[in-house]
């Protein structure tokens, strides 16, 4: 068992000493002093009851009473003298004439004259309070130093381990998991990441059983870099490693190295690796490493402080420098691998780059099964259906979807989460919050209905457009109407497919022009999407005949502020983009003109019901002929693949060759930019 750390702070000692000094100053020399008024002194002096009078520092007066003064005070009816009598009464008989009474802030000239008239001698005395004088000088400095220490502690991490004190500002702020301390996350909690999980598990197994690998001459990987879009499970994998590994695990973020003081980042890197080496074998996990790992030498003019570069240089040296670094494995995660420095990405530092992609259909099903466990579900809930309804969703999106469905069910006072709750949750996440109380005029509502009906009509009549799920004119989020589609999960996209999607997106504006003879601003998101697709086709994917097989895309982002083509070529690109978009717009107009009556019926039905589904379009347009053909071709392909698999016997050389081909395919698939691919392959919301 680990011993509990002593949380006692030395600042408590400082506080006690300070209070003690102040108390000593306040109460020092205050024995038997009672404050009275000057008139009381003069009354007692008239009765010859004053023993002696001393004026101190020409400011205050101290005097004592004799036996006559004590008797006079006891017999007097004066209120002020009664207070003096009370003081005397509480004293011993032998001390009654030794009590010192004090008068503060008096006119010593006036008092001396009055007492001389009464025949009483006045003495003068100068007293110096050395302790109070010293304390009055020291106390402001003590307060200033205390405030300075407090501020510096807050600036350096607020008392966190390793960085809480000003003198420990260069210490690492990593959280350490060891001696049975875990994150309570295991590999069983990670679903849908089989490829990435396999490589991560291998690193953990190497630490647990190194002889299995070292007997064959293998060396443990020095580092693994997890790359992928946000929400795909990179940090979750690292948490699983911390939960499974039986070695010390250091976890921190890339921003933990960044500080306002120069040299702190590099110092923290040195301290981190020093701690890890002392406890080796160990694992270091740096989340969001792009905070310190950005490529050096870019845009130095915009940043005069090179603190981040110094931190990166120190990290590079520690990972694979002149010194030895045995027994320390580096895990890192980022969704911006394109901005990382080339020296950081080389073998010997990060030997493995594990790409954590968006989950496919089967992986989404596995993720759903993990997140559905804590929910109270209806019987026979179709998980396959849920996974088909969520293309393009990440693991984090699915977790949010399950939670949102449970909240919707609770809002409707249900005892269990049903299928409809999940569909409502999808609508809530994709489209936004439903706004039924939004004020819309009848003319606007009619325009919205025909706009959405135009999208639905064109997408239904085109072969390669995404299948329609639902159309609504109920305002959601920032949109006044929406059309939901179910995108096909494609590995590649052809020119015909992109053009059909562009035509479908322009169907809304085309319907407005056809029916009303005028257009509105409601097609903003459609135009934005279509423009991005057109520019991607022409300048990135090489899908334009005039431009040819040329791509101006730079995956490393080296030419951020410069164009890789001339002004003449830029004008040609703009012309081709404009021509392509206008052609698809005319195509949409032509389709809607031929089916104007069906478009009107669909819009009227949408106006009356506010929401229409795929079944409503089938009643008006009939079933799509391409869906049956696609279904037959898929079934035929699946049966052919099964037959091939049954005939093929496992041969070692064939498996190796297949694996090589698979790796080549993966590397080819990584080349297109993820953002543009998503724009082309996914169509969630049109308005």
XYZ file of C-alpha atoms in Angstrom:
687
model
C 0.000 0.000 0.000
C 1.187 3.489 -0.773
C 1.591 5.943 2.066
C -0.573 9.001 2.151
C 1.343 12.136 1.354
C 1.600 14.773 4.083
C -0.466 17.720 2.942
C 0.885 20.074 5.662
C 2.206 23.288 4.150
C 5.065 25.369 5.542
C 2.948 28.460 4.927
C 0.890 27.545 7.993
C 4.051 28.060 10.092
C 4.546 31.469 8.498
C 0.954 32.411 9.289
C 1.226 31.327 12.953
C 4.481 33.274 13.417
C 2.933 36.379 11.870
C -0.147 36.247 14.111
C 2.092 35.682 17.143
C 4.227 38.723 16.352
C 1.202 40.975 15.933
C -0.366 39.699 19.155
C 2.876 40.244 21.052
C 3.081 43.795 19.776
C -0.516 44.571 20.724
C -0.432 43.173 24.224
C 3.173 43.846 25.290
C 3.296 46.126 28.314
C -0.456 46.360 28.716
C -0.699 45.087 32.245
C -3.058 46.776 34.664
C -3.728 49.793 32.431
C -7.194 51.352 32.464
C -8.189 54.242 30.213
C -9.917 57.249 31.889
C -10.831 60.870 31.094
C -8.792 63.965 31.990
C -11.681 65.458 34.072
C -11.654 62.368 36.290
C -7.945 62.931 37.000
C -8.548 66.583 37.930
C -11.420 65.656 40.308
C -9.244 63.131 42.098
C -6.382 65.648 42.244
C -8.710 68.123 43.990
C -9.078 65.590 46.826
C -5.281 64.988 47.031
C -5.815 61.445 45.771
C -3.107 61.335 43.082
C 0.122 59.556 43.908
C 2.191 60.501 40.796
C 1.662 61.731 37.230
C 3.910 60.920 34.269
C 3.543 62.456 30.768
C 4.959 60.022 28.224
C 6.350 61.263 24.874
C 4.265 64.462 25.282
C 1.206 62.505 24.149
C -0.240 60.300 26.861
C -0.479 60.397 30.673
C -0.099 57.653 33.258
C -1.015 58.169 36.960
C -1.578 56.204 40.168
C -3.884 56.777 43.130
C -2.982 56.954 46.825
C -5.210 55.743 49.662
C -7.171 59.040 49.682
C -7.833 58.676 45.953
C -9.021 55.096 46.374
C -11.488 56.081 49.152
C -12.738 59.083 47.167
C -13.363 57.024 44.080
C -15.302 54.404 46.015
C -17.620 57.018 47.578
C -18.127 59.166 44.432
C -21.378 59.138 42.395
C -19.673 60.277 39.157
C -20.191 57.791 36.363
C -16.568 58.014 35.084
C -15.206 57.576 38.612
C -17.432 54.522 39.115
C -15.541 52.849 36.224
C -12.268 53.502 38.069
C -13.845 52.095 41.234
C -14.756 48.891 39.427
C -11.130 48.472 38.330
C -9.935 48.977 41.907
C -12.561 46.647 43.359
C -11.375 43.778 41.163
C -7.804 44.070 42.480
C -6.142 42.787 45.596
C -5.948 45.060 48.645
C -2.170 45.389 48.373
C -2.350 46.330 44.641
C -5.068 49.005 44.832
C -2.561 51.855 44.939
C -0.347 50.309 42.258
C -2.868 50.349 39.434
C -1.754 52.509 36.507
C -4.419 54.583 34.786
C -3.856 55.977 31.294
C -5.102 59.055 29.454
C -4.357 59.102 25.732
C -3.796 62.097 23.451
C -3.853 65.018 25.951
C -2.745 68.615 25.828
C 0.270 68.344 28.078
C 0.624 72.129 28.538
C -2.965 72.467 29.802
C -2.634 69.417 32.076
C 0.694 70.501 33.535
C -0.706 73.936 34.384
C -3.801 72.503 36.093
C -1.793 70.001 38.139
C 0.784 72.646 39.175
C -2.039 74.767 40.472
C -3.113 71.843 42.606
C 0.402 71.282 43.915
C 1.064 68.044 42.052
C 4.453 67.474 40.443
C 4.392 66.231 36.872
C 7.186 64.054 35.499
C 8.148 63.727 31.836
C 9.381 60.510 30.235
C 10.491 59.420 26.730
C 9.762 55.804 25.857
C 10.908 54.038 22.664
C 9.143 50.884 21.468
C 11.959 49.182 19.622
C 9.969 46.069 18.751
C 6.992 48.037 17.411
C 9.267 50.269 15.337
C 11.052 47.318 13.762
C 7.725 45.554 13.142
C 6.226 48.643 11.493
C 9.114 48.656 9.015
C 9.197 44.905 8.396
C 5.472 44.167 8.181
C 4.863 45.894 4.768
C 7.795 44.002 3.246
C 6.501 40.715 4.670
C 3.064 41.362 3.160
C 4.548 42.242 -0.255
C 6.741 39.102 -0.271
C 3.773 36.936 0.741
C 1.652 38.342 -2.115
C 4.516 37.832 -4.587
C 4.956 34.182 -3.529
C 1.205 33.585 -3.839
C 1.043 35.113 -7.347
C 4.060 33.162 -8.578
C 2.579 29.913 -7.225
C -0.633 30.551 -9.153
C 1.281 31.391 -12.333
C 3.369 28.240 -12.117
C 0.553 25.766 -11.785
C -1.472 26.494 -8.677
C 0.188 23.973 -6.426
C 0.139 21.055 -8.847
C 2.635 18.310 -8.318
C 6.009 19.133 -9.722
C 5.093 22.660 -10.809
C 3.381 24.146 -7.781
C 6.359 26.037 -6.301
C 8.202 28.846 -7.999
C 11.435 26.942 -7.642
C 9.851 23.867 -9.301
C 8.489 25.683 -12.331
C 10.727 23.660 -14.656
C 9.439 20.358 -13.306
C 7.171 18.137 -15.377
C 3.419 18.352 -14.741
C 2.676 14.844 -16.032
C 0.153 12.627 -14.238
C 1.759 9.328 -13.292
C -0.118 6.019 -13.181
C 1.779 3.346 -11.260
C 1.532 1.044 -8.269
C -1.898 -0.221 -9.256
C -3.287 3.225 -10.174
C -5.177 3.004 -13.498
C -7.684 4.920 -15.618
C -10.306 2.126 -15.258
C -10.343 1.809 -19.069
C -9.243 -1.440 -20.711
C -8.946 -2.688 -24.277
C -12.370 -4.299 -23.933
C -13.834 -0.778 -23.706
C -12.287 0.136 -27.064
C -14.501 -0.986 -29.940
C -14.204 -0.553 -33.671
C -10.453 0.114 -33.783
C -9.132 -3.363 -34.397
C -6.130 -2.403 -36.544
C -4.943 0.379 -34.263
C -5.694 -1.644 -31.142
C -3.637 -4.565 -32.436
C -0.492 -2.449 -32.791
C -1.015 -0.769 -29.425
C -1.589 -4.121 -27.711
C 1.685 -5.352 -29.195
C 3.586 -2.542 -27.459
C 2.001 -3.433 -24.121
C 2.783 -7.127 -24.678
C 6.413 -6.290 -25.446
C 6.713 -4.599 -22.065
C 5.075 -7.528 -20.286
C 6.950 -10.279 -22.131
C 10.054 -8.840 -23.875
C 11.825 -12.191 -24.268
C 9.216 -13.300 -26.826
C 10.477 -10.607 -29.197
C 14.122 -10.206 -28.186
C 14.843 -13.891 -28.850
C 14.159 -13.186 -32.506
C 16.336 -10.069 -32.486
C 13.418 -7.626 -32.486
C 13.615 -4.262 -30.755
C 10.774 -2.520 -29.047
C 9.307 0.440 -31.011
C 10.483 3.729 -29.561
C 7.297 5.588 -30.333
C 3.828 5.375 -31.840
C 1.879 8.313 -33.228
C -1.919 8.118 -33.259
C -3.346 10.200 -36.111
C -6.971 10.697 -37.033
C -9.973 13.020 -37.054
C -11.373 14.321 -33.759
C -13.508 11.904 -31.768
C -12.234 8.685 -33.325
C -10.746 7.294 -30.096
C -7.058 8.282 -30.002
C -7.071 9.412 -26.372
C -9.298 6.448 -25.476
C -6.632 4.072 -26.793
C -4.035 5.803 -24.628
C -6.326 5.483 -21.597
C -6.649 1.764 -22.326
C -2.863 1.447 -22.448
C -2.620 3.182 -19.065
C -5.238 0.804 -17.715
C -3.635 -2.352 -19.133
C 0.102 -1.667 -18.857
C 1.803 -2.844 -15.700
C 4.502 -0.179 -16.037
C 4.553 3.509 -15.005
C 2.467 5.623 -17.397
C 3.102 9.371 -17.743
C 0.225 11.348 -19.243
C 0.255 15.027 -20.188
C -0.823 17.425 -22.915
C 1.354 19.258 -25.404
C 0.249 22.576 -23.921
C 1.652 21.563 -20.497
C 5.124 22.332 -21.819
C 4.195 25.868 -22.817
C 4.800 28.578 -20.218
C 5.295 32.324 -20.158
C 8.887 31.930 -18.973
C 11.665 31.251 -21.477
C 13.268 27.820 -21.213
C 10.540 26.269 -19.070
C 9.262 23.971 -21.851
C 12.680 22.452 -22.527
C 13.282 22.065 -18.794
C 9.997 20.202 -18.354
C 10.868 17.866 -21.223
C 14.211 17.046 -19.574
C 12.544 16.449 -16.209
C 9.836 14.258 -17.784
C 12.332 11.950 -19.460
C 14.511 11.908 -16.349
C 11.569 10.626 -14.295
C 10.641 8.096 -16.976
C 14.201 6.744 -17.203
C 14.359 6.334 -13.421
C 11.182 4.231 -13.535
C 11.880 2.418 -16.833
C 10.371 0.519 -18.479
C 7.773 3.282 -18.782
C 5.345 4.833 -21.262
C 4.976 8.563 -21.935
C 1.769 9.781 -23.580
C 1.650 13.308 -25.049
C -1.843 14.318 -26.149
C -2.253 17.003 -28.830
C 1.447 16.975 -29.641
C 0.918 19.513 -32.438
C 0.986 22.209 -29.700
C 4.781 21.854 -29.555
C 5.556 19.696 -32.603
C 4.783 22.123 -35.428
C 7.225 22.305 -38.277
C 10.155 24.633 -37.557
C 11.140 27.522 -39.772
C 7.614 28.366 -40.949
C 6.268 31.879 -40.505
C 8.960 32.966 -38.079
C 8.141 36.556 -38.845
C 4.792 36.226 -37.136
C 6.236 34.895 -33.896
C 9.301 36.434 -32.342
C 9.308 33.969 -29.419
C 10.954 30.659 -30.318
C 10.121 29.012 -26.996
C 8.036 26.339 -28.746
C 10.901 25.497 -31.096
C 13.286 25.153 -28.154
C 10.836 22.738 -26.538
C 10.585 20.722 -29.759
C 14.379 20.608 -30.131
C 14.709 19.246 -26.604
C 11.989 16.666 -27.280
C 13.760 15.491 -30.443
C 17.016 15.120 -28.532
C 15.410 13.169 -25.697
C 13.520 10.821 -28.035
C 16.469 9.822 -30.164
C 19.544 11.860 -29.418
C 23.151 11.203 -28.514
C 22.256 9.788 -25.112
C 20.608 6.474 -24.405
C 16.889 6.275 -23.928
C 16.242 2.617 -23.350
C 13.035 1.398 -21.795
C 10.942 4.522 -22.506
C 8.175 4.346 -25.111
C 6.517 7.502 -26.436
C 2.838 7.572 -27.402
C 1.418 10.705 -28.972
C -1.906 11.732 -30.456
C -2.866 14.486 -32.886
C -5.469 15.318 -35.507
C -3.047 17.662 -37.290
C -0.324 15.358 -38.542
C 0.171 17.590 -41.595
C 1.687 20.385 -39.476
C 4.156 18.239 -37.518
C 7.898 18.635 -38.034
C 9.554 16.130 -40.366
C 12.261 15.291 -37.829
C 9.577 14.265 -35.340
C 7.919 11.915 -37.822
C 10.998 9.926 -38.820
C 11.680 6.337 -37.845
C 13.608 6.095 -34.607
C 11.389 8.624 -32.952
C 7.922 7.619 -34.001
C 8.472 4.219 -35.562
C 4.768 3.678 -36.055
C 2.138 6.039 -37.347
C -1.231 4.515 -36.552
C -4.110 6.067 -38.496
C -7.370 6.007 -36.522
C -10.038 6.567 -39.174
C -13.771 7.139 -38.976
C -15.549 3.878 -38.171
C -17.258 1.941 -40.967
C -20.580 0.101 -40.709
C -19.322 -2.904 -38.732
C -17.161 -0.774 -36.452
C -20.074 1.542 -35.688
C -22.096 -1.508 -34.664
C -19.382 -2.524 -32.191
C -19.216 1.014 -30.804
C -22.989 1.091 -30.408
C -22.903 -2.170 -28.453
C -20.419 -0.648 -25.994
C -22.388 2.569 -25.431
C -25.786 0.842 -25.303
C -24.803 -1.355 -22.349
C -25.631 1.179 -19.584
C -28.971 2.150 -21.233
C -32.330 0.593 -20.471
C -33.464 -0.346 -23.980
C -36.638 -1.701 -25.504
C -36.645 -5.353 -26.496
C -35.226 -6.356 -29.879
C -33.653 -2.978 -30.635
C -32.050 -3.251 -34.074
C -28.405 -2.211 -33.635
C -27.720 -2.822 -37.350
C -30.364 -0.244 -38.212
C -28.761 2.334 -35.905
C -25.327 1.779 -37.395
C -26.761 2.220 -40.924
C -28.443 5.481 -39.921
C -25.203 7.069 -38.702
C -22.708 7.234 -41.609
C -19.837 9.621 -40.952
C -20.336 9.495 -37.149
C -17.224 9.151 -35.009
C -17.013 7.182 -31.773
C -17.573 10.362 -29.765
C -20.603 11.216 -31.922
C -22.109 7.775 -31.273
C -21.566 8.137 -27.516
C -23.275 11.535 -27.668
C -26.114 10.046 -29.750
C -26.815 7.312 -27.182
C -26.838 9.843 -24.353
C -29.082 12.217 -26.305
C -31.535 9.378 -27.021
C -31.711 8.560 -23.303
C -32.363 12.240 -22.495
C -35.166 12.417 -25.074
C -36.761 9.255 -23.646
C -36.586 10.682 -20.121
C -38.063 13.981 -21.358
C -41.065 12.061 -22.728
C -41.495 10.112 -19.433
C -40.645 6.757 -21.032
C -39.510 3.766 -19.026
C -37.041 2.614 -21.700
C -35.181 4.024 -24.684
C -36.899 3.188 -27.963
C -35.945 3.202 -31.624
C -37.757 6.490 -32.279
C -35.705 8.176 -29.549
C -32.523 7.335 -31.423
C -33.970 8.702 -34.680
C -34.984 11.909 -32.893
C -31.473 12.113 -31.428
C -29.958 11.836 -34.924
C -32.199 14.685 -36.091
C -31.226 16.725 -33.043
C -27.477 16.241 -33.576
C -27.439 16.659 -37.383
C -30.075 19.348 -37.796
C -30.161 21.107 -34.457
C -32.905 21.890 -31.984
C -36.445 21.957 -33.358
C -38.020 25.462 -33.305
C -41.775 24.996 -33.710
C -42.552 28.467 -32.335
C -40.522 30.344 -34.945
C -42.716 32.887 -36.758
C -42.766 32.243 -40.537
C -45.152 33.936 -42.971
C -47.304 31.769 -45.308
C -45.380 32.958 -48.381
C -42.043 32.056 -46.747
C -43.382 28.673 -45.670
C -44.526 27.968 -49.232
C -41.098 28.935 -50.638
C -39.360 26.681 -48.094
C -41.685 23.790 -48.959
C -40.980 24.054 -52.704
C -37.247 24.467 -51.987
C -37.081 21.249 -49.964
C -39.389 19.462 -52.423
C -36.954 20.445 -55.192
C -34.089 18.767 -53.325
C -36.152 15.640 -52.769
C -37.381 15.444 -56.383
C -33.977 15.851 -58.039
C -32.255 13.415 -55.666
C -35.018 10.847 -56.294
C -34.683 11.109 -60.087
C -30.872 10.894 -60.229
C -29.079 7.566 -60.158
C -26.052 8.454 -58.060
C -27.666 10.888 -55.602
C -27.844 9.809 -51.978
C -31.069 8.031 -50.958
C -33.595 10.280 -49.256
C -34.668 9.574 -45.667
C -36.881 12.486 -44.642
C -37.820 16.044 -45.611
C -39.102 18.635 -43.150
C -40.031 22.320 -43.171
C -39.933 22.574 -39.374
C -37.101 25.007 -38.495
C -34.096 23.381 -36.887
C -31.004 25.179 -35.624
C -30.110 27.856 -38.148
C -32.037 26.255 -41.033
C -35.674 26.859 -41.986
C -36.045 23.440 -43.610
C -33.980 20.344 -44.122
C -33.641 17.200 -46.212
C -31.973 14.153 -44.693
C -30.092 11.692 -46.862
C -28.350 8.427 -46.161
C -24.934 8.684 -47.837
C -23.398 5.572 -49.327
C -20.114 4.575 -47.719
C -17.736 4.771 -50.661
C -14.011 4.280 -50.736
C -13.765 6.263 -53.947
C -16.152 8.637 -55.706
C -16.601 8.970 -59.467
C -17.259 12.112 -61.488
C -20.865 11.090 -62.181
C -21.568 10.634 -58.486
C -20.227 14.075 -57.584
C -22.149 15.760 -60.428
C -25.399 14.080 -59.368
C -24.853 15.278 -55.794
C -24.210 18.827 -57.061
C -27.363 18.725 -59.170
C -29.366 17.499 -56.175
C -27.999 20.306 -53.989
C -29.022 22.917 -56.599
C -32.518 21.444 -56.913
C -33.858 23.709 -54.160
C -32.948 26.985 -55.873
C -34.037 25.580 -59.250
C -37.496 24.782 -57.802
C -37.810 28.355 -56.481
C -37.024 29.822 -59.916
C -39.342 27.393 -61.714
C -42.394 27.946 -59.467
C -42.054 31.574 -58.345
C -39.848 33.042 -61.065
C -37.441 34.408 -58.457
C -34.753 33.103 -56.128
C -33.934 33.747 -52.458
C -31.031 33.573 -50.012
C -32.221 30.210 -48.655
C -29.741 28.267 -50.781
C -26.624 29.626 -49.057
C -25.431 26.315 -47.595
C -26.230 24.564 -50.914
C -24.115 27.019 -52.877
C -21.276 26.765 -50.362
C -21.237 22.981 -50.621
C -21.478 22.944 -54.416
C -18.671 25.500 -54.786
C -16.334 23.457 -52.575
C -17.119 20.302 -54.530
C -16.528 22.001 -57.878
C -13.196 23.501 -56.843
C -12.131 20.129 -55.405
C -12.982 18.399 -58.692
C -11.079 20.916 -60.817
C -8.009 21.815 -58.721
C -7.500 18.769 -56.438
C -8.872 15.552 -57.902
C -8.105 16.229 -61.572
C -11.679 15.505 -62.746
C -11.891 18.315 -65.316
C -11.020 17.754 -68.980
C -9.680 21.260 -69.612
C -7.370 21.352 -66.564
C -6.359 17.717 -67.024
C -4.777 15.274 -64.624
C -3.279 17.892 -62.343
C -3.705 18.360 -58.579
C -2.719 21.576 -56.838
C -3.270 20.159 -53.382
C -0.341 20.281 -50.926
C -0.812 17.729 -48.127
C 2.050 19.223 -46.050
C 0.695 22.749 -46.185
C 4.015 24.201 -47.312
C 2.380 26.666 -49.732
C -0.218 28.148 -47.435
C 0.247 31.736 -48.579
C 1.157 31.150 -52.224
C -0.725 29.727 -55.195
C 0.953 26.825 -56.994
C -0.391 28.084 -60.336
C -0.325 31.264 -62.423
C -3.019 33.940 -62.692
C -3.992 32.614 -66.122
C -4.513 29.133 -64.726
C -6.513 30.607 -61.814
C -8.840 32.302 -64.318
C -9.260 28.993 -66.189
C -10.085 27.181 -62.908
C -12.695 29.819 -62.032
C -14.245 29.539 -65.505
C -14.459 25.747 -65.330
C -15.955 25.820 -61.838
C -18.590 28.350 -62.902
C -19.364 26.385 -66.064
C -19.704 23.122 -64.129
C -22.075 24.594 -61.514
C -24.266 26.360 -64.092
C -24.524 23.158 -66.148
C -25.800 21.214 -63.146
C -28.232 24.028 -62.325
C -29.685 23.864 -65.849
C -29.891 20.103 -65.480
C -31.857 20.477 -62.238
C -34.202 22.984 -63.892
C -34.820 20.583 -66.777
C -35.606 17.657 -64.461
C -38.022 19.732 -62.384
C -39.735 21.169 -65.495
C -40.478 17.639 -66.739
C -41.868 16.671 -63.313
C -43.544 19.957 -62.323
C -46.891 18.370 -61.360
C -45.228 15.778 -59.114
C -43.076 18.532 -57.588
C -46.208 20.540 -56.781
C -47.947 17.507 -55.239
C -44.906 16.819 -53.076
C -44.680 20.459 -51.916
C -48.404 20.576 -51.056
C -48.084 17.366 -49.064
C -45.097 18.856 -47.286
C -47.087 22.007 -46.475
C -49.909 19.976 -44.964
C -47.831 17.406 -43.041
C -44.638 19.460 -42.424
C -42.659 16.177 -42.544
C -42.586 13.577 -45.334
C -40.655 10.325 -45.616
C -39.304 8.018 -48.278
C -42.659 6.199 -48.486
C -44.432 9.439 -49.475
C -42.080 9.940 -52.423
C -42.681 6.372 -53.562
C -46.427 7.079 -53.743
C -45.830 10.126 -55.980
C -42.816 9.107 -58.117
C -42.850 5.330 -57.798
C -39.903 3.232 -56.653
C -36.388 4.109 -57.761
C -35.274 1.637 -60.434
C -31.619 1.932 -59.464
C -32.160 0.709 -55.907
C -33.283 -2.741 -57.087
C -30.355 -2.957 -59.512
C -27.859 -1.973 -56.815
C -29.322 -4.505 -54.403
C -29.055 -7.320 -56.959
C -25.475 -6.405 -57.876
C -24.432 -6.313 -54.195
C -25.989 -9.709 -53.521
C -24.290 -11.136 -56.634
C -20.898 -9.760 -55.582
C -21.243 -11.134 -52.041
C -22.102 -14.634 -53.323
C -19.156 -14.553 -55.731
C -16.781 -13.536 -52.944
C -18.049 -16.363 -50.730
C -17.507 -18.876 -53.507
C -13.968 -17.634 -54.084
C -13.152 -17.804 -50.396
C -14.415 -21.388 -50.203
C -12.199 -22.474 -53.111
C -8.996 -20.722 -52.028
C -6.700 -22.634 -49.681
C -4.448 -20.709 -47.294
C -0.986 -20.351 -48.800
C 1.692 -18.493 -46.897
C 3.194 -16.666 -49.865
C -0.213 -15.562 -51.102
C -1.097 -14.173 -47.668
C 2.128 -12.183 -47.543
C 1.513 -10.763 -51.000
C -2.034 -9.875 -50.081
C -0.841 -8.124 -46.956
C 1.608 -6.036 -48.975
C -1.111 -5.069 -51.413
C -3.391 -4.154 -48.561
C -0.728 -1.908 -47.041
C -0.184 -0.242 -50.425
C -3.901 0.352 -50.719
C -4.033 1.908 -47.257
C -1.180 4.266 -48.093
C -2.924 5.300 -51.299
C -6.166 5.920 -49.470
C -4.426 8.198 -46.996
C -3.257 10.598 -49.687
C -6.511 12.514 -50.441
C -7.344 15.166 -47.874
C -9.902 14.067 -45.315
C -11.816 17.339 -45.248
C -12.481 17.339 -48.995
C -13.394 13.682 -49.026
C -16.006 14.307 -46.376
C -17.437 17.167 -48.371
C -17.903 14.923 -51.381
C -19.023 11.702 -49.760
C -21.365 13.061 -47.117
C -24.556 15.101 -47.412
C -26.187 15.556 -44.076
C -28.178 18.755 -44.287
C -29.013 20.948 -47.247
C -30.290 24.151 -45.707
